[in-house]
């Protein structure tokens, strides 16, 4: 029997291997990227490992401080690490989500003899060694109309909440990752400038009148020097209207007491009147015969 041609066989083998790799990659990507849970319980993963057995997957999550659950696909041996806990659920595509790692409990221990600080926890390994895990706090709680900025979420790290434009903060704006792996309480609230009760209309009705502003616990008026429609736009928007026009020369009657603002210059885009440019609180050269007002339109 003659010798078989070597090169064609090699080319065929290479082509077949390439096709198999391509097919496995394609099928794997379809499995990984197109799965879902009908009850929306499957959590977004932050790390994917493949191929990984279920024991490896459970250990990987246990040894990763951020991990609270896994998504596991037996057919593709895909392990996904998740930051939020999950009930034991499965879907028709073969994925399972769980936070129950009892199947690796024989690998875990208290590490009672290991001296570690409160920012870490310990996992005892099967070979008798130990793994030190840095504690992580969960993803920060969302606050309505606020953004939260953070670089890390380990014990002692601080996150800060910043209110959106035209919203103002009340309560604390920061939270600290505590040694129990939880954030200190977050009580920040972001309030729209339109609900901040620091201006009012007097001498007219609910949508028109002399403007008075509260500063230092005392209500006072605004002088009409430089008072124009961009200023009225800001005042009326702060009061919940879409726009308005100015009045001058105490059109709605003279006020009394302090004149808090003079020479006010607004671009018209400010969230509230006190954000406009002016010389300073109580800096003025006016009389109440120059008290400013507005007529607002459009609820």
XYZ file of C-alpha atoms in Angstrom:
299
model
C 0.000 0.000 0.000
C 1.416 3.399 -0.972
C 2.092 6.165 1.519
C -0.755 8.615 2.067
C 0.005 12.235 1.041
C 1.026 14.036 4.207
C 0.355 17.688 3.288
C -3.297 17.258 2.244
C -3.953 15.375 5.477
C -2.333 18.137 7.516
C -4.327 20.799 5.674
C -7.536 18.833 6.249
C -6.748 18.433 9.930
C -6.015 22.151 10.327
C -9.184 23.115 8.460
C -11.297 20.719 10.537
C -9.782 21.966 13.778
C -10.381 25.575 12.785
C -13.998 24.784 11.937
C -14.535 23.012 15.258
C -13.013 25.930 17.188
C -15.178 28.381 15.238
C -18.325 26.306 15.792
C -17.668 25.867 19.520
C -16.961 29.589 19.865
C -20.095 30.475 17.932
C -22.323 28.090 19.872
C -20.768 29.161 23.170
C -21.290 32.841 22.382
C -24.912 32.187 21.453
C -25.433 30.321 24.704
C -23.718 33.008 26.745
C -25.194 36.076 25.119
C -28.770 35.020 24.411
C -29.871 33.451 27.650
C -32.477 34.931 29.932
C -34.715 34.150 32.896
C -38.430 34.480 32.359
C -38.909 35.992 35.830
C -36.009 38.431 35.351
C -34.198 37.000 38.360
C -30.931 36.448 36.560
C -28.437 39.104 37.661
C -25.905 41.008 35.575
C -22.435 39.469 35.833
C -19.251 41.463 36.366
C -16.848 38.603 35.520
C -17.108 35.517 33.278
C -14.848 32.450 33.443
C -14.911 29.556 30.954
C -14.444 26.583 31.127
C -15.157 26.220 34.861
C -16.762 23.334 36.738
C -19.453 24.072 39.341
C -17.048 23.460 42.234
C -14.495 25.813 40.692
C -17.248 28.358 40.086
C -18.429 28.208 43.697
C -14.884 28.540 44.996
C -14.156 31.413 42.633
C -17.158 33.305 44.004
C -16.210 32.468 47.589
C -12.692 33.781 47.031
C -13.824 36.952 45.272
C -14.847 39.610 47.764
C -17.392 41.270 45.480
C -19.254 38.072 44.598
C -22.689 37.355 46.086
C -24.044 34.833 43.556
C -23.168 32.912 40.417
C -24.836 32.197 37.111
C -23.687 28.777 35.882
C -24.201 27.007 32.556
C -23.403 23.295 32.770
C -23.178 22.608 29.028
C -20.699 25.386 28.254
C -19.027 25.267 31.715
C -19.499 29.016 31.954
C -19.232 30.657 35.361
C -20.505 34.200 35.866
C -19.860 36.139 39.068
C -22.641 38.442 40.271
C -22.607 41.194 42.901
C -26.215 40.848 44.058
C -27.664 37.755 45.696
C -29.976 35.448 43.742
C -32.550 32.808 44.602
C -32.028 29.312 43.212
C -33.573 29.650 39.743
C -32.996 28.069 36.352
C -34.158 28.743 32.824
C -34.879 26.718 29.702
C -31.470 27.551 28.239
C -29.679 25.639 30.959
C -28.564 28.504 33.214
C -28.758 28.338 37.000
C -28.427 31.295 39.384
C -27.707 30.743 43.051
C -26.260 32.277 46.191
C -26.162 28.895 47.947
C -22.542 27.757 48.187
C -23.129 24.863 50.592
C -21.624 22.542 47.976
C -18.218 24.043 48.784
C -18.791 24.300 52.554
C -16.246 21.558 53.250
C -13.626 23.882 51.765
C -14.539 26.742 54.061
C -13.601 27.402 57.647
C -13.505 30.087 60.301
C -9.729 30.570 60.085
C -9.809 31.046 63.868
C -6.029 30.858 64.103
C -5.447 33.448 61.408
C -4.865 37.030 62.549
C -6.533 39.409 60.069
C -7.928 42.915 60.388
C -11.629 43.799 60.208
C -11.437 44.882 56.578
C -10.796 41.280 55.495
C -12.375 37.870 55.877
C -10.775 34.442 55.612
C -11.497 31.236 53.690
C -9.858 27.963 54.697
C -8.773 25.903 51.710
C -8.839 22.129 51.312
C -5.043 21.904 51.390
C -5.016 23.417 54.869
C -3.988 26.860 53.715
C -5.982 30.057 53.953
C -7.097 32.753 51.544
C -7.594 36.302 52.774
C -10.499 38.066 51.078
C -10.939 41.836 51.029
C -14.474 42.692 52.126
C -16.595 44.655 49.662
C -19.798 46.561 50.259
C -22.590 46.040 47.704
C -23.326 48.388 44.838
C -24.525 51.670 46.430
C -28.246 52.268 46.770
C -29.661 54.541 44.073
C -31.075 57.889 45.201
C -33.684 59.697 43.095
C -32.210 62.656 41.172
C -28.674 61.930 42.406
C -25.449 60.478 41.056
C -23.069 58.483 43.221
C -19.317 58.472 42.638
C -16.884 55.889 43.995
C -13.585 54.260 43.051
C -13.601 51.321 45.474
C -16.072 49.650 47.813
C -13.814 48.090 50.410
C -14.060 48.643 54.177
C -13.407 52.285 55.036
C -14.096 53.614 51.541
C -16.473 56.551 51.238
C -18.992 57.207 48.476
C -20.527 60.599 47.747
C -23.938 61.430 46.318
C -24.302 64.556 44.155
C -27.724 65.928 43.261
C -28.598 66.540 39.622
C -28.668 70.054 38.212
C -31.521 72.105 39.656
C -31.820 69.742 42.628
C -30.507 70.551 46.070
C -29.289 68.217 48.772
C -30.706 67.718 52.238
C -29.394 65.158 54.684
C -25.948 63.556 54.519
C -24.289 63.205 51.119
C -21.788 60.441 51.953
C -21.782 56.828 53.158
C -18.934 54.668 54.464
C -18.311 50.962 53.842
C -18.403 49.403 57.325
C -16.566 46.347 58.632
C -19.711 44.206 58.333
C -19.646 44.718 54.561
C -22.583 47.127 54.542
C -22.826 50.868 53.887
C -23.578 53.279 56.681
C -27.076 54.713 56.343
C -27.756 56.971 53.362
C -30.269 59.736 54.106
C -29.542 62.139 51.242
C -32.574 63.631 49.516
C -32.457 65.736 46.357
C -35.194 68.357 46.176
C -36.172 70.294 43.065
C -35.460 74.020 43.214
C -39.112 74.600 42.334
C -40.099 73.213 45.741
C -37.501 75.145 47.749
C -39.570 77.744 49.631
C -37.117 80.649 49.606
C -39.079 83.093 47.427
C -42.700 84.224 47.464
C -45.033 86.617 45.652
C -46.765 89.283 47.731
C -49.397 91.921 46.900
C -50.829 90.165 43.864
C -52.004 86.566 43.456
C -50.522 83.069 43.195
C -48.788 83.857 39.870
C -47.983 87.578 40.137
C -46.703 89.910 42.790
C -43.801 91.606 44.495
C -40.889 89.206 44.940
C -39.671 88.538 48.435
C -36.769 86.227 49.227
C -35.895 84.477 52.486
C -32.332 84.853 53.714
C -30.985 84.269 57.207
C -34.488 83.598 58.461
C -35.779 87.030 57.316
C -37.927 87.884 54.313
C -36.851 90.866 52.205
C -37.448 92.470 48.812
C -35.428 92.835 45.597
C -34.472 96.127 43.977
C -35.447 96.647 40.332
C -32.026 97.991 39.202
C -31.178 95.907 36.132
C -34.319 93.805 36.633
C -35.332 92.252 33.290
C -37.083 89.275 31.738
C -34.269 86.671 32.165
C -34.552 87.402 35.898
C -38.314 86.871 35.709
C -37.792 83.591 33.826
C -35.698 82.214 36.695
C -38.117 83.380 39.399
C -41.182 82.013 37.623
C -39.540 78.672 36.840
C -38.508 78.351 40.491
C -42.149 78.898 41.432
C -43.279 76.200 38.998
C -44.249 78.322 35.994
C -42.862 78.145 32.479
C -42.002 81.836 32.136
C -42.976 85.398 32.898
C -42.214 89.092 32.671
C -40.886 91.661 35.107
C -42.564 94.523 36.893
C -40.676 97.469 38.396
C -41.196 100.524 40.591
C -43.162 98.649 43.265
C -45.920 97.761 40.791
C -47.489 95.453 43.407
C -46.919 97.850 46.286
C -43.951 98.682 48.450
C -42.510 96.138 50.815
C -40.832 96.829 54.136
C -37.737 95.817 56.002
C -34.554 94.585 54.314
C -33.828 94.881 50.613
C -31.814 91.689 50.138
C -30.783 91.848 46.454
C -29.843 94.587 43.974
C -28.332 94.683 40.478
C -29.394 91.091 39.858
C -28.117 89.598 36.588
C -29.542 86.235 35.498
C -28.787 84.433 32.243
C -32.247 82.857 32.415
C -30.900 79.315 32.829
C -30.254 79.354 36.572
C -32.182 76.933 38.772
C -33.044 79.547 41.366
C -32.803 83.292 41.878
C -30.043 83.095 44.485
C -27.820 81.413 41.862
C -27.818 84.590 39.718
C -25.082 87.209 39.953
C -25.565 90.082 42.427
C -23.208 92.123 44.634
C -24.102 90.353 47.858
C -26.873 89.917 50.401
C -28.082 93.292 51.611
C -25.677 95.226 49.352
C -27.974 97.819 47.731
C -28.640 101.529 47.209
C -32.419 101.413 46.749
C -35.711 102.336 48.362
C -38.840 100.194 48.529
C -40.322 102.351 45.777
C -38.027 100.276 43.522
C -39.248 96.870 44.645
C -39.230 94.333 41.803
C -42.008 91.948 40.843
C -43.035 89.398 38.228
C -46.078 88.214 36.337
C -45.710 84.471 35.711
C -47.436 82.417 33.019
C -47.823 78.743 32.150
C -48.219 76.204 34.933
